[in-house]
């Protein structure tokens, strides 16, 4: 039977690349999007045109009822859920913590940490033996991102801790929980924090001397979800070009 995987933030960036990578490996995929209906629908159509199965579902991952609806719709269209990629995430305008606004702190914590917890909680209820979760944190969780977004780094450190704890909770049920911690990857997320050129700027301090591409992360996520990672759980896999 084909794996059935929910990907949050699947409409764009790393999430969309992950949806494509999983569909190519035979997963049936539920594409969670918040605003990018057009992109999510087009991606689902492309996958179906290639003979795969995909459905696009609107979800704000900070809303427990939206998260339930995402999983309910995915299961009713695609069959019992076997995997979750907990990828939806945001940054805010960058700057030293002293200058950041409360609403930005709250939003970044809500989406990156509470949203990930709500999706993981629902997956913990639904998944059965052989199921797997891959969270997406950030190299920022250990670098701390001083002067830019320590609030985001703190939220992503929470995602790393969620990975370790939930892996231990769910291991005895045969369910694996892992995490990918990307470095700087070329997506639209940097424009939101006011740094559209960040990937080019960072390239000179990244040991591999380039920013990452979305497929660098998608392939790591797909590996962690798949059977070759059958004995891997509680791992935080850094994919950051050496930084
Ligand atoms: P992106 O291109 O900005 O895409 C973000 C995705 O998250 C979009 O699909 C967006 O949906 C979705 N999203 C945002 N808020 C949401 C909410 N409240 N509910 C549901 N979905 C929501 O970002 P990306 O760079 O691909 O980032 C993907 C993940 O990788 C994030 O967790 C990010 O923190 C992490 N990451 C990225 C980098 C990097 O350098 N790019 C580095 C480290 C970690 P809509 O399109 O519908 O708005």
PDB file of C-alpha atoms and ligand atoms in Angstrom:
ATOM      1  CA  UNK A   1       0.000   0.000   0.000  1.00  0.00           C
ATOM      2  CA  UNK A   2       1.182   3.518  -0.786  1.00  0.00           C
ATOM      3  CA  UNK A   3       2.206   5.728   2.137  1.00  0.00           C
ATOM      4  CA  UNK A   4      -0.172   8.641   2.777  1.00  0.00           C
ATOM      5  CA  UNK A   5       1.668  11.749   3.959  1.00  0.00           C
ATOM      6  CA  UNK A   6       0.462  15.135   5.166  1.00  0.00           C
ATOM      7  CA  UNK A   7       2.859  18.008   4.345  1.00  0.00           C
ATOM      8  CA  UNK A   8       2.106  21.329   6.049  1.00  0.00           C
ATOM      9  CA  UNK A   9       3.292  24.448   4.251  1.00  0.00           C
ATOM     10  CA  UNK A  10       3.280  22.303   1.104  1.00  0.00           C
ATOM     11  CA  UNK A  11       2.327  25.107  -1.257  1.00  0.00           C
ATOM     12  CA  UNK A  12       5.724  26.765  -1.625  1.00  0.00           C
ATOM     13  CA  UNK A  13       9.443  26.514  -0.914  1.00  0.00           C
ATOM     14  CA  UNK A  14      10.798  23.499   0.963  1.00  0.00           C
ATOM     15  CA  UNK A  15       7.292  22.075   1.487  1.00  0.00           C
ATOM     16  CA  UNK A  16       6.433  22.093  -2.224  1.00  0.00           C
ATOM     17  CA  UNK A  17       9.770  20.439  -3.090  1.00  0.00           C
ATOM     18  CA  UNK A  18       9.060  17.819  -0.424  1.00  0.00           C
ATOM     19  CA  UNK A  19       5.605  17.147  -1.857  1.00  0.00           C
ATOM     20  CA  UNK A  20       7.204  16.556  -5.270  1.00  0.00           C
ATOM     21  CA  UNK A  21       9.936  14.319  -3.838  1.00  0.00           C
ATOM     22  CA  UNK A  22       7.424  12.220  -1.898  1.00  0.00           C
ATOM     23  CA  UNK A  23       5.032  11.896  -4.852  1.00  0.00           C
ATOM     24  CA  UNK A  24       7.975  10.701  -6.975  1.00  0.00           C
ATOM     25  CA  UNK A  25       8.603   8.013  -4.320  1.00  0.00           C
ATOM     26  CA  UNK A  26       4.974   6.825  -4.490  1.00  0.00           C
ATOM     27  CA  UNK A  27       3.463   8.718  -1.548  1.00  0.00           C
ATOM     28  CA  UNK A  28      -0.097   9.959  -1.752  1.00  0.00           C
ATOM     29  CA  UNK A  29       0.183  13.502  -0.475  1.00  0.00           C
ATOM     30  CA  UNK A  30      -2.049  16.003   1.328  1.00  0.00           C
ATOM     31  CA  UNK A  31      -0.732  19.503   0.616  1.00  0.00           C
ATOM     32  CA  UNK A  32      -1.468  21.905   3.478  1.00  0.00           C
ATOM     33  CA  UNK A  33      -1.497  25.566   2.491  1.00  0.00           C
ATOM     34  CA  UNK A  34      -2.568  28.689   4.327  1.00  0.00           C
ATOM     35  CA  UNK A  35      -2.964  31.343   1.602  1.00  0.00           C
ATOM     36  CA  UNK A  36      -1.344  30.013  -1.573  1.00  0.00           C
ATOM     37  CA  UNK A  37      -4.431  28.226  -2.929  1.00  0.00           C
ATOM     38  CA  UNK A  38      -3.367  28.667  -6.548  1.00  0.00           C
ATOM     39  CA  UNK A  39       0.116  27.163  -6.002  1.00  0.00           C
ATOM     40  CA  UNK A  40      -1.192  24.281  -3.866  1.00  0.00           C
ATOM     41  CA  UNK A  41      -3.938  23.407  -6.368  1.00  0.00           C
ATOM     42  CA  UNK A  42      -1.520  23.556  -9.309  1.00  0.00           C
ATOM     43  CA  UNK A  43       0.909  21.246  -7.470  1.00  0.00           C
ATOM     44  CA  UNK A  44      -1.871  18.747  -6.693  1.00  0.00           C
ATOM     45  CA  UNK A  45      -2.990  18.831 -10.339  1.00  0.00           C
ATOM     46  CA  UNK A  46       0.586  18.213 -11.583  1.00  0.00           C
ATOM     47  CA  UNK A  47       0.932  15.181  -9.311  1.00  0.00           C
ATOM     48  CA  UNK A  48      -2.410  13.742 -10.434  1.00  0.00           C
ATOM     49  CA  UNK A  49      -1.459  14.360 -14.091  1.00  0.00           C
ATOM     50  CA  UNK A  50       1.667  12.249 -13.466  1.00  0.00           C
ATOM     51  CA  UNK A  51      -0.486   9.399 -12.128  1.00  0.00           C
ATOM     52  CA  UNK A  52      -0.075  10.166  -8.419  1.00  0.00           C
ATOM     53  CA  UNK A  53      -2.628  11.112  -5.800  1.00  0.00           C
ATOM     54  CA  UNK A  54      -2.731  14.485  -4.076  1.00  0.00           C
ATOM     55  CA  UNK A  55      -5.196  16.826  -2.442  1.00  0.00           C
ATOM     56  CA  UNK A  56      -4.739  20.480  -1.397  1.00  0.00           C
ATOM     57  CA  UNK A  57      -6.285  21.459   1.948  1.00  0.00           C
ATOM     58  CA  UNK A  58      -6.385  24.922   3.530  1.00  0.00           C
ATOM     59  CA  UNK A  59      -5.028  24.949   7.081  1.00  0.00           C
ATOM     60  CA  UNK A  60      -3.773  27.461   9.578  1.00  0.00           C
ATOM     61  CA  UNK A  61      -1.643  25.141  11.680  1.00  0.00           C
ATOM     62  CA  UNK A  62      -2.119  27.343  14.758  1.00  0.00           C
ATOM     63  CA  UNK A  63      -5.838  26.421  14.752  1.00  0.00           C
ATOM     64  CA  UNK A  64      -6.654  23.037  16.348  1.00  0.00           C
ATOM     65  CA  UNK A  65      -9.898  22.746  14.354  1.00  0.00           C
ATOM     66  CA  UNK A  66      -8.093  23.503  11.067  1.00  0.00           C
ATOM     67  CA  UNK A  67      -5.494  20.845  11.903  1.00  0.00           C
ATOM     68  CA  UNK A  68      -8.259  18.298  12.578  1.00  0.00           C
ATOM     69  CA  UNK A  69      -9.926  19.196   9.295  1.00  0.00           C
ATOM     70  CA  UNK A  70      -6.625  18.775   7.420  1.00  0.00           C
ATOM     71  CA  UNK A  71      -6.106  15.269   8.768  1.00  0.00           C
ATOM     72  CA  UNK A  72      -9.803  14.321   8.369  1.00  0.00           C
ATOM     73  CA  UNK A  73      -9.904  15.495   4.740  1.00  0.00           C
ATOM     74  CA  UNK A  74      -6.573  13.873   3.920  1.00  0.00           C
ATOM     75  CA  UNK A  75      -7.717  10.528   5.343  1.00  0.00           C
ATOM     76  CA  UNK A  76     -11.112  10.616   3.661  1.00  0.00           C
ATOM     77  CA  UNK A  77      -9.630  11.418   0.220  1.00  0.00           C
ATOM     78  CA  UNK A  78      -6.340   9.474   0.347  1.00  0.00           C
ATOM     79  CA  UNK A  79      -6.787   6.785   3.033  1.00  0.00           C
ATOM     80  CA  UNK A  80      -5.287   6.279   6.516  1.00  0.00           C
ATOM     81  CA  UNK A  81      -2.421   8.702   7.227  1.00  0.00           C
ATOM     82  CA  UNK A  82       1.021   7.093   7.561  1.00  0.00           C
ATOM     83  CA  UNK A  83       3.233  10.188   7.770  1.00  0.00           C
ATOM     84  CA  UNK A  84       3.502  13.878   8.623  1.00  0.00           C
ATOM     85  CA  UNK A  85       5.992  16.479   7.446  1.00  0.00           C
ATOM     86  CA  UNK A  86       5.650  19.278   9.990  1.00  0.00           C
ATOM     87  CA  UNK A  87       7.052  21.991   7.733  1.00  0.00           C
ATOM     88  CA  UNK A  88       4.870  25.137   7.954  1.00  0.00           C
ATOM     89  CA  UNK A  89       6.924  28.006   9.353  1.00  0.00           C
ATOM     90  CA  UNK A  90       7.392  31.759   9.323  1.00  0.00           C
ATOM     91  CA  UNK A  91       9.865  34.452  10.272  1.00  0.00           C
ATOM     92  CA  UNK A  92       9.157  38.126  10.976  1.00  0.00           C
ATOM     93  CA  UNK A  93      11.033  41.364  10.320  1.00  0.00           C
ATOM     94  CA  UNK A  94      14.576  40.747  11.570  1.00  0.00           C
ATOM     95  CA  UNK A  95      16.384  42.687  14.274  1.00  0.00           C
ATOM     96  CA  UNK A  96      17.767  42.550  17.812  1.00  0.00           C
ATOM     97  CA  UNK A  97      15.252  41.201  20.341  1.00  0.00           C
ATOM     98  CA  UNK A  98      15.071  44.584  22.064  1.00  0.00           C
ATOM     99  CA  UNK A  99      13.500  46.044  18.913  1.00  0.00           C
ATOM    100  CA  UNK A 100      11.015  43.273  18.055  1.00  0.00           C
ATOM    101  CA  UNK A 101       7.256  43.705  18.431  1.00  0.00           C
ATOM    102  CA  UNK A 102       5.214  41.472  20.740  1.00  0.00           C
ATOM    103  CA  UNK A 103       2.865  40.492  17.909  1.00  0.00           C
ATOM    104  CA  UNK A 104       5.815  39.238  15.866  1.00  0.00           C
ATOM    105  CA  UNK A 105       7.201  37.245  18.812  1.00  0.00           C
ATOM    106  CA  UNK A 106       3.779  35.692  19.360  1.00  0.00           C
ATOM    107  CA  UNK A 107       3.176  34.879  15.696  1.00  0.00           C
ATOM    108  CA  UNK A 108       6.606  33.302  15.201  1.00  0.00           C
ATOM    109  CA  UNK A 109       6.178  31.143  18.324  1.00  0.00           C
ATOM    110  CA  UNK A 110       2.588  30.249  17.401  1.00  0.00           C
ATOM    111  CA  UNK A 111       3.315  29.053  13.870  1.00  0.00           C
ATOM    112  CA  UNK A 112       6.747  27.485  14.374  1.00  0.00           C
ATOM    113  CA  UNK A 113       6.153  25.823  17.746  1.00  0.00           C
ATOM    114  CA  UNK A 114       2.445  25.627  18.681  1.00  0.00           C
ATOM    115  CA  UNK A 115       1.486  24.751  15.089  1.00  0.00           C
ATOM    116  CA  UNK A 116       4.097  21.988  14.996  1.00  0.00           C
ATOM    117  CA  UNK A 117       2.867  20.658  18.352  1.00  0.00           C
ATOM    118  CA  UNK A 118      -0.777  20.622  17.221  1.00  0.00           C
ATOM    119  CA  UNK A 119       0.050  18.749  14.011  1.00  0.00           C
ATOM    120  CA  UNK A 120       2.330  16.312  15.862  1.00  0.00           C
ATOM    121  CA  UNK A 121      -0.405  15.752  18.481  1.00  0.00           C
ATOM    122  CA  UNK A 122      -2.950  14.834  15.830  1.00  0.00           C
ATOM    123  CA  UNK A 123      -0.411  12.584  14.071  1.00  0.00           C
ATOM    124  CA  UNK A 124       0.363  10.890  17.414  1.00  0.00           C
ATOM    125  CA  UNK A 125      -3.338  10.046  17.682  1.00  0.00           C
ATOM    126  CA  UNK A 126      -3.739   8.777  14.110  1.00  0.00           C
ATOM    127  CA  UNK A 127      -0.482   7.046  13.173  1.00  0.00           C
ATOM    128  CA  UNK A 128      -0.059   3.326  13.669  1.00  0.00           C
ATOM    129  CA  UNK A 129       2.990   1.029  13.601  1.00  0.00           C
ATOM    130  CA  UNK A 130       5.337   1.969  10.742  1.00  0.00           C
ATOM    131  CA  UNK A 131       4.201   5.601  10.775  1.00  0.00           C
ATOM    132  CA  UNK A 132       6.705   8.459  10.753  1.00  0.00           C
ATOM    133  CA  UNK A 133       6.895  12.179  11.477  1.00  0.00           C
ATOM    134  CA  UNK A 134       9.563  14.546  10.165  1.00  0.00           C
ATOM    135  CA  UNK A 135       9.683  17.976  11.769  1.00  0.00           C
ATOM    136  CA  UNK A 136      11.443  20.901  10.106  1.00  0.00           C
ATOM    137  CA  UNK A 137      13.411  23.055  12.544  1.00  0.00           C
ATOM    138  CA  UNK A 138      16.439  25.175  11.619  1.00  0.00           C
ATOM    139  CA  UNK A 139      20.177  25.429  12.124  1.00  0.00           C
ATOM    140  CA  UNK A 140      19.145  28.655  13.898  1.00  0.00           C
ATOM    141  CA  UNK A 141      18.072  26.493  16.859  1.00  0.00           C
ATOM    142  CA  UNK A 142      21.733  25.938  17.748  1.00  0.00           C
ATOM    143  CA  UNK A 143      23.279  29.093  16.218  1.00  0.00           C
ATOM    144  CA  UNK A 144      20.825  31.382  18.053  1.00  0.00           C
ATOM    145  CA  UNK A 145      20.557  33.979  15.239  1.00  0.00           C
ATOM    146  CA  UNK A 146      21.731  36.999  17.270  1.00  0.00           C
ATOM    147  CA  UNK A 147      20.672  40.388  15.921  1.00  0.00           C
ATOM    148  CA  UNK A 148      18.237  38.797  13.495  1.00  0.00           C
ATOM    149  CA  UNK A 149      15.663  36.466  15.009  1.00  0.00           C
ATOM    150  CA  UNK A 150      16.433  34.891  18.371  1.00  0.00           C
ATOM    151  CA  UNK A 151      12.664  34.358  18.818  1.00  0.00           C
ATOM    152  CA  UNK A 152      12.590  32.164  15.695  1.00  0.00           C
ATOM    153  CA  UNK A 153      15.711  30.311  16.883  1.00  0.00           C
ATOM    154  CA  UNK A 154      14.046  29.706  20.273  1.00  0.00           C
ATOM    155  CA  UNK A 155      10.893  28.353  18.612  1.00  0.00           C
ATOM    156  CA  UNK A 156      12.947  26.026  16.412  1.00  0.00           C
ATOM    157  CA  UNK A 157      14.926  24.788  19.441  1.00  0.00           C
ATOM    158  CA  UNK A 158      11.497  23.820  20.789  1.00  0.00           C
ATOM    159  CA  UNK A 159      10.893  21.799  17.631  1.00  0.00           C
ATOM    160  CA  UNK A 160      14.184  19.941  18.204  1.00  0.00           C
ATOM    161  CA  UNK A 161      13.066  19.156  21.783  1.00  0.00           C
ATOM    162  CA  UNK A 162       9.641  18.049  20.525  1.00  0.00           C
ATOM    163  CA  UNK A 163      11.425  15.633  18.190  1.00  0.00           C
ATOM    164  CA  UNK A 164      13.505  14.038  20.955  1.00  0.00           C
ATOM    165  CA  UNK A 165      10.603  13.708  23.392  1.00  0.00           C
ATOM    166  CA  UNK A 166       7.976  12.492  20.961  1.00  0.00           C
ATOM    167  CA  UNK A 167      10.389   9.952  19.464  1.00  0.00           C
ATOM    168  CA  UNK A 168      10.669   8.414  22.945  1.00  0.00           C
ATOM    169  CA  UNK A 169       6.886   8.541  23.496  1.00  0.00           C
ATOM    170  CA  UNK A 170       5.996   6.942  20.186  1.00  0.00           C
ATOM    171  CA  UNK A 171       8.944   4.573  19.705  1.00  0.00           C
ATOM    172  CA  UNK A 172       7.286   1.704  21.609  1.00  0.00           C
ATOM    173  CA  UNK A 173       4.333   1.952  19.182  1.00  0.00           C
ATOM    174  CA  UNK A 174       6.701   1.577  16.202  1.00  0.00           C
ATOM    175  CA  UNK A 175       6.324   5.204  15.124  1.00  0.00           C
ATOM    176  CA  UNK A 176       9.470   7.208  14.289  1.00  0.00           C
ATOM    177  CA  UNK A 177       9.936  10.962  14.851  1.00  0.00           C
ATOM    178  CA  UNK A 178      12.856  12.824  13.307  1.00  0.00           C
ATOM    179  CA  UNK A 179      13.785  16.353  12.338  1.00  0.00           C
ATOM    180  CA  UNK A 180      15.633  18.132   9.549  1.00  0.00           C
ATOM    181  CA  UNK A 181      17.406  21.354  10.546  1.00  0.00           C
ATOM    182  CA  UNK A 182      18.070  23.327   7.351  1.00  0.00           C
ATOM    183  CA  UNK A 183      20.671  26.044   7.044  1.00  0.00           C
ATOM    184  CA  UNK A 184      20.041  28.974   4.710  1.00  0.00           C
ATOM    185  CA  UNK A 185      17.904  27.750   1.828  1.00  0.00           C
ATOM    186  CA  UNK A 186      16.862  29.742  -1.210  1.00  0.00           C
ATOM    187  CA  UNK A 187      13.112  30.403  -0.682  1.00  0.00           C
ATOM    188  CA  UNK A 188      10.757  33.364  -0.282  1.00  0.00           C
ATOM    189  CA  UNK A 189      10.995  33.211   3.532  1.00  0.00           C
ATOM    190  CA  UNK A 190      13.956  35.622   3.542  1.00  0.00           C
ATOM    191  CA  UNK A 191      11.986  38.399   1.859  1.00  0.00           C
ATOM    192  CA  UNK A 192       9.518  38.336   4.773  1.00  0.00           C
ATOM    193  CA  UNK A 193      12.287  39.094   7.258  1.00  0.00           C
ATOM    194  CA  UNK A 194      13.466  41.977   5.067  1.00  0.00           C
ATOM    195  CA  UNK A 195      16.517  40.047   3.769  1.00  0.00           C
ATOM    196  CA  UNK A 196      15.741  38.793   0.253  1.00  0.00           C
ATOM    197  CA  UNK A 197      19.498  38.597  -0.478  1.00  0.00           C
ATOM    198  CA  UNK A 198      20.317  36.588   2.661  1.00  0.00           C
ATOM    199  CA  UNK A 199      21.118  33.320   0.781  1.00  0.00           C
ATOM    200  CA  UNK A 200      23.719  35.125  -1.376  1.00  0.00           C
ATOM    201  CA  UNK A 201      25.129  37.001   1.623  1.00  0.00           C
ATOM    202  CA  UNK A 202      25.442  33.822   3.709  1.00  0.00           C
ATOM    203  CA  UNK A 203      27.183  31.853   0.948  1.00  0.00           C
ATOM    204  CA  UNK A 204      30.616  33.234   1.828  1.00  0.00           C
ATOM    205  CA  UNK A 205      30.488  31.985   5.446  1.00  0.00           C
ATOM    206  CA  UNK A 206      28.911  28.614   4.664  1.00  0.00           C
ATOM    207  CA  UNK A 207      31.724  26.018   4.487  1.00  0.00           C
ATOM    208  CA  UNK A 208      30.333  24.575   1.221  1.00  0.00           C
ATOM    209  CA  UNK A 209      30.245  28.183  -0.087  1.00  0.00           C
ATOM    210  CA  UNK A 210      26.653  28.185  -1.268  1.00  0.00           C
ATOM    211  CA  UNK A 211      23.134  28.530   0.093  1.00  0.00           C
ATOM    212  CA  UNK A 212      21.016  25.393   0.002  1.00  0.00           C
ATOM    213  CA  UNK A 213      18.339  24.623  -2.554  1.00  0.00           C
ATOM    214  CA  UNK A 214      14.898  23.266  -1.646  1.00  0.00           C
ATOM    215  CA  UNK A 215      15.732  19.838  -3.086  1.00  0.00           C
ATOM    216  CA  UNK A 216      18.696  19.532  -0.673  1.00  0.00           C
ATOM    217  CA  UNK A 217      16.151  19.528   2.154  1.00  0.00           C
ATOM    218  CA  UNK A 218      13.375  17.587   0.420  1.00  0.00           C
ATOM    219  CA  UNK A 219      15.667  14.599  -0.183  1.00  0.00           C
ATOM    220  CA  UNK A 220      16.700  14.495   3.495  1.00  0.00           C
ATOM    221  CA  UNK A 221      13.054  14.613   4.589  1.00  0.00           C
ATOM    222  CA  UNK A 222      12.095  11.879   2.135  1.00  0.00           C
ATOM    223  CA  UNK A 223      14.948   9.666   3.399  1.00  0.00           C
ATOM    224  CA  UNK A 224      13.922  10.111   7.048  1.00  0.00           C
ATOM    225  CA  UNK A 225      10.304   9.221   6.202  1.00  0.00           C
ATOM    226  CA  UNK A 226      11.262   6.156   4.210  1.00  0.00           C
ATOM    227  CA  UNK A 227      12.175   2.539   4.975  1.00  0.00           C
ATOM    228  CA  UNK A 228      15.958   3.138   4.727  1.00  0.00           C
ATOM    229  CA  UNK A 229      15.686   5.149   7.963  1.00  0.00           C
ATOM    230  CA  UNK A 230      13.817   2.360   9.763  1.00  0.00           C
ATOM    231  CA  UNK A 231      16.162   2.427  12.813  1.00  0.00           C
ATOM    232  CA  UNK A 232      16.486   6.215  12.921  1.00  0.00           C
ATOM    233  CA  UNK A 233      14.329   8.055  15.441  1.00  0.00           C
ATOM    234  CA  UNK A 234      14.866  11.114  17.634  1.00  0.00           C
ATOM    235  CA  UNK A 235      17.486  12.397  15.194  1.00  0.00           C
ATOM    236  CA  UNK A 236      17.975  16.039  14.247  1.00  0.00           C
ATOM    237  CA  UNK A 237      19.651  15.931  10.848  1.00  0.00           C
ATOM    238  CA  UNK A 238      21.457  19.195  10.100  1.00  0.00           C
ATOM    239  CA  UNK A 239      21.466  20.007   6.386  1.00  0.00           C
ATOM    240  CA  UNK A 240      23.277  23.323   6.370  1.00  0.00           C
ATOM    241  CA  UNK A 241      26.350  23.105   4.157  1.00  0.00           C
ATOM    242  CA  UNK A 242      28.603  22.758   7.205  1.00  0.00           C
ATOM    243  CA  UNK A 243      27.425  25.812   9.177  1.00  0.00           C
TER     244      UNK A 243
HETATM  245  P1  LIG B   1       8.261  29.609   2.597  1.00  0.00           P
HETATM  246  O1  LIG B   1       8.745  29.452   1.213  1.00  0.00           O
HETATM  247  O2  LIG B   1       7.999  30.993   3.132  1.00  0.00           O
HETATM  248  O3  LIG B   1       6.957  28.695   2.811  1.00  0.00           O
HETATM  249  C1  LIG B   1       6.323  28.677   4.047  1.00  0.00           C
HETATM  250  C2  LIG B   1       5.167  27.717   4.004  1.00  0.00           C
HETATM  251  O4  LIG B   1       4.540  27.695   5.291  1.00  0.00           O
HETATM  252  C3  LIG B   1       4.104  28.140   2.999  1.00  0.00           C
HETATM  253  O5  LIG B   1       3.599  26.985   2.370  1.00  0.00           O
HETATM  254  C4  LIG B   1       3.036  28.795   3.866  1.00  0.00           C
HETATM  255  O6  LIG B   1       1.729  28.684   3.355  1.00  0.00           O
HETATM  256  C5  LIG B   1       3.145  27.951   5.130  1.00  0.00           C
HETATM  257  N1  LIG B   1       2.605  28.635   6.303  1.00  0.00           N
HETATM  258  C6  LIG B   1       3.007  29.796   6.873  1.00  0.00           C
HETATM  259  N2  LIG B   1       2.256  30.087   7.945  1.00  0.00           N
HETATM  260  C7  LIG B   1       1.339  29.090   8.066  1.00  0.00           C
HETATM  261  C8  LIG B   1       0.301  28.821   8.974  1.00  0.00           C
HETATM  262  N3  LIG B   1      -0.009  29.644  10.000  1.00  0.00           N
HETATM  263  N4  LIG B   1      -0.430  27.697   8.785  1.00  0.00           N
HETATM  264  C9  LIG B   1      -0.139  26.864   7.774  1.00  0.00           C
HETATM  265  N5  LIG B   1       0.819  27.068   6.877  1.00  0.00           N
HETATM  266  C10 LIG B   1       1.564  28.172   7.018  1.00  0.00           C
HETATM  267  O7  LIG B   1       9.283  28.976   3.655  1.00  0.00           O
HETATM  268  P2  LIG B   1      10.407  27.839   3.511  1.00  0.00           P
HETATM  269  O8  LIG B   1      11.722  28.525   3.457  1.00  0.00           O
HETATM  270  O9  LIG B   1      10.049  26.840   2.479  1.00  0.00           O
HETATM  271  O10 LIG B   1      10.307  27.210   4.987  1.00  0.00           O
HETATM  272  C11 LIG B   1       9.767  25.918   5.239  1.00  0.00           C
HETATM  273  C12 LIG B   1      10.232  25.481   6.630  1.00  0.00           C
HETATM  274  O11 LIG B   1      11.667  25.435   6.653  1.00  0.00           O
HETATM  275  C13 LIG B   1       9.826  26.469   7.739  1.00  0.00           C
HETATM  276  O12 LIG B   1       9.493  25.749   8.896  1.00  0.00           O
HETATM  277  C14 LIG B   1      11.100  27.273   7.958  1.00  0.00           C
HETATM  278  O13 LIG B   1      11.150  27.825   9.258  1.00  0.00           O
HETATM  279  C15 LIG B   1      12.143  26.187   7.741  1.00  0.00           C
HETATM  280  N6  LIG B   1      13.478  26.708   7.425  1.00  0.00           N
HETATM  281  C16 LIG B   1      13.697  27.454   6.300  1.00  0.00           C
HETATM  282  C17 LIG B   1      14.983  27.912   6.039  1.00  0.00           C
HETATM  283  C18 LIG B   1      15.315  28.732   4.814  1.00  0.00           C
HETATM  284  O14 LIG B   1      16.427  29.286   4.754  1.00  0.00           O
HETATM  285  N7  LIG B   1      14.432  28.834   3.829  1.00  0.00           N
HETATM  286  C19 LIG B   1      16.026  27.648   6.940  1.00  0.00           C
HETATM  287  C20 LIG B   1      15.751  26.895   8.073  1.00  0.00           C
HETATM  288  C21 LIG B   1      14.473  26.421   8.309  1.00  0.00           C
HETATM  289  P3  LIG B   1       1.177  29.726   2.209  1.00  0.00           P
HETATM  290  O15 LIG B   1       2.062  29.560   1.020  1.00  0.00           O
HETATM  291  O16 LIG B   1      -0.191  29.277   1.907  1.00  0.00           O
HETATM  292  O17 LIG B   1       1.303  31.085   2.805  1.00  0.00           O
END
